[in-house]
Coordinates of C-alpha atoms in Angstrom, one line a residue:
X1 CA 2.7 12.0 21.5
X2 CA 3.0 10.4 18.1
X3 CA 2.7 12.1 14.7
X4 CA -0.7 12.7 13.1
X5 CA -1.7 11.5 9.7
X6 CA -1.5 14.3 7.2
X7 CA -3.7 14.6 5.2
X8 CA -6.5 12.4 6.6
X9 CA -7.9 9.6 4.4
X10 CA -9.6 11.0 1.3
X11 CA -11.1 10.1 -2.0
X12 CA -7.7 9.6 -3.6
X13 CA -6.8 6.8 -1.2
X14 CA -7.1 3.0 -1.8
X15 CA -9.4 1.7 0.9
X16 CA -10.7 -1.6 2.1
X17 CA -13.6 -1.4 4.5
X18 CA -16.4 1.0 5.5
X19 CA -15.9 4.6 6.4
X20 CA -17.7 4.1 9.7
X21 CA -15.4 1.3 10.8
X22 CA -14.3 1.6 14.4
X23 CA -10.6 1.3 13.5
X24 CA -8.9 3.0 10.5
X25 CA -5.4 1.7 9.7
X26 CA -3.2 3.5 7.2
X27 CA -0.1 1.8 6.1
X28 CA 2.8 3.6 4.4
X29 CA 4.6 0.9 2.5
X30 CA 7.2 0.1 -0.2
X31 CA 6.5 -2.8 -2.5
X32 CA 10.1 -3.8 -2.5
X33 CA 10.6 -3.5 1.3
X34 CA 11.1 -7.0 2.9
X35 CA 9.6 -5.7 6.1
X36 CA 6.5 -4.6 4.2
X37 CA 6.3 -8.0 2.6
X38 CA 6.5 -9.6 6.0
X39 CA 3.7 -7.3 7.3
X40 CA 1.5 -8.0 4.3
X41 CA 0.1 -11.4 5.6
X42 CA -0.4 -9.8 9.1
X43 CA -2.5 -7.0 7.7
X44 CA -4.5 -9.5 5.7
X45 CA -5.1 -11.5 8.9
X46 CA -6.2 -8.3 10.7
X47 CA -8.7 -7.7 8.0
X48 CA -9.9 -11.3 8.2
X49 CA -10.2 -11.3 12.0
X50 CA -11.7 -7.9 12.5
X51 CA -13.8 -7.7 9.3
X52 CA -16.1 -4.7 9.2
X53 CA -14.5 -3.2 12.4
X54 CA -11.5 -2.2 10.4
X55 CA -10.9 0.1 7.4
X56 CA -7.5 -0.3 5.8
X57 CA -5.7 2.2 3.6
X58 CA -2.4 1.7 1.7
X59 CA -0.3 4.7 0.8
X60 CA 2.9 4.5 -1.3
X61 CA 6.2 5.2 0.3
X62 CA 8.7 3.9 -2.1
X63 CA 12.3 4.0 -0.8
X64 CA 13.7 4.5 -4.2
X65 CA 17.3 5.0 -3.1
X66 CA 17.3 1.5 -1.5
X67 CA 14.8 -0.3 -3.7
X68 CA 15.3 -0.1 -7.4
X69 CA 11.8 -1.2 -8.4
X70 CA 9.8 0.4 -5.5
X71 CA 8.6 3.4 -7.5
X72 CA 7.7 1.5 -10.7
X73 CA 5.9 -1.2 -8.6
X74 CA 3.9 1.5 -6.9
X75 CA 3.0 3.0 -10.3
X76 CA 2.1 -0.5 -11.5
X77 CA -0.3 -0.9 -8.6
X78 CA -1.9 2.5 -9.4
X79 CA -2.1 1.4 -13.1
X80 CA -3.8 -1.8 -12.1
X81 CA -6.2 0.4 -10.1
X82 CA -7.2 2.2 -13.3
X83 CA -8.4 -1.2 -14.5
X84 CA -10.1 -1.9 -11.1
X85 CA -7.5 -4.3 -9.9
X86 CA -5.5 -2.2 -7.4
X87 CA -5.8 -4.5 -4.4
X88 CA -5.2 -7.6 -6.6
X89 CA -1.9 -6.1 -7.9
X90 CA -1.0 -4.8 -4.4
X91 CA -1.3 -8.4 -3.1
X92 CA 0.5 -10.0 -6.0
X93 CA 3.5 -7.7 -5.9
X94 CA 4.0 -8.4 -2.2
X95 CA 3.5 -12.2 -2.8
X96 CA 6.0 -12.2 -5.7
X97 CA 8.4 -9.6 -4.2
X98 CA 11.5 -11.9 -4.4
X99 CA 11.2 -11.9 -8.2
X100 CA 10.2 -8.2 -8.6
X101 CA 11.5 -6.5 -11.7
X102 CA 10.1 -4.3 -14.4
X103 CA 9.3 -7.3 -16.6
X104 CA 7.7 -9.2 -13.7
X105 CA 5.2 -6.5 -13.3
X106 CA 3.9 -7.3 -16.8
X107 CA 3.7 -11.0 -15.9
X108 CA 1.6 -10.1 -12.9
X109 CA -0.6 -7.8 -15.0
X110 CA -1.1 -10.7 -17.4
X111 CA -2.1 -13.0 -14.5
X112 CA -4.7 -10.4 -13.4
X113 CA -6.1 -10.2 -16.9
X114 CA -5.2 -6.5 -17.3
X115 CA -5.2 -5.0 -20.8
X116 CA -1.4 -5.1 -21.5
X117 CA -1.4 -2.1 -23.9
X118 CA -3.3 0.0 -21.4
X119 CA -1.1 -1.1 -18.5
X120 CA 2.1 -0.3 -20.4
X121 CA 0.7 3.2 -21.3
X122 CA -0.4 3.8 -17.7
X123 CA 3.1 3.0 -16.4
X124 CA 4.2 6.2 -18.2
X125 CA 1.2 8.2 -16.9
X126 CA 2.5 11.3 -15.1
X127 CA -0.7 11.5 -13.0
X128 CA 0.1 8.1 -11.5
X129 CA 3.7 9.1 -10.8
X130 CA 2.3 12.3 -9.2
X131 CA 0.0 10.2 -7.1
X132 CA 2.9 8.0 -5.8
X133 CA 4.9 11.2 -5.1
X134 CA 1.9 12.8 -3.3
X135 CA 1.6 9.7 -1.1
X136 CA 5.3 9.8 -0.3
X137 CA 5.2 13.5 0.5
X138 CA 2.1 13.0 2.8
X139 CA 4.2 10.3 4.6
X140 CA 7.0 12.8 5.1
X141 CA 4.5 15.3 6.5
X142 CA 3.1 12.6 8.8
X143 CA 6.5 11.7 10.2
X144 CA 7.1 8.5 8.3
X145 CA 10.8 7.6 8.4
X146 CA 10.7 3.9 7.4
X147 CA 8.4 1.2 6.1
X148 CA 6.0 -0.1 7.0
X149 CA 4.6 2.7 9.1
X150 CA 1.1 2.5 10.5
X151 CA -1.4 5.0 11.6
X152 CA -4.4 4.0 13.7
X153 CA -7.3 6.4 13.7
X154 CA -5.0 9.1 12.5
X155 CA -2.2 8.6 15.1
X156 CA 1.2 7.1 14.3
X157 CA 1.5 3.6 15.7
X158 CA 5.0 2.8 17.0
X159 CA 5.4 -0.8 16.3
X160 CA 5.4 -3.6 13.7
X161 CA 2.4 -5.2 12.1
X162 CA 2.4 -8.0 14.7
X163 CA 2.4 -5.4 17.5
X164 CA -0.6 -3.7 15.8
X165 CA -2.4 -7.0 15.5
X166 CA -1.7 -7.8 19.2
X167 CA -2.9 -4.3 20.2
X168 CA -6.2 -4.7 18.3
X169 CA -6.8 -8.2 19.8
X170 CA -6.2 -6.8 23.3
X171 CA -8.5 -3.8 22.6
X172 CA -11.3 -6.1 21.5
X173 CA -11.3 -8.1 24.7

């Protein structure tokens, strides 16, 4: 039996979809992880194909020892969230992962029309750093040992994003 998601999805999570969706997918991801960048278009396709049947949640799991910009990128996404652009920044970071740097986060923030002074202040916001660390710790408690890691309806899914998509397609038939 796989690991269980701990804690369950709550008000502090970034969520796409309805609470009453038949399938809840939680991804633990690292914005600088190439496997997560490869999974990103697959999760977008899952949302497109399954629509209201799926609720998607992203939790930060920055592998800071391997990925220099993973933590600041996670904080940048959280900072964008304070300006109501979490998912837009989430997508842009993955789509521009090859050029990810501290400075590139400001370029992305500019493209999203974020207030640059507020964004810069929020990058230093300890509450956002605490949120990223809390996500990471919940991943550890949930048995995450690499990224991306997926949970489906609270149970760890042992497979890649493509496997998850295939399982969902098979289940819907």
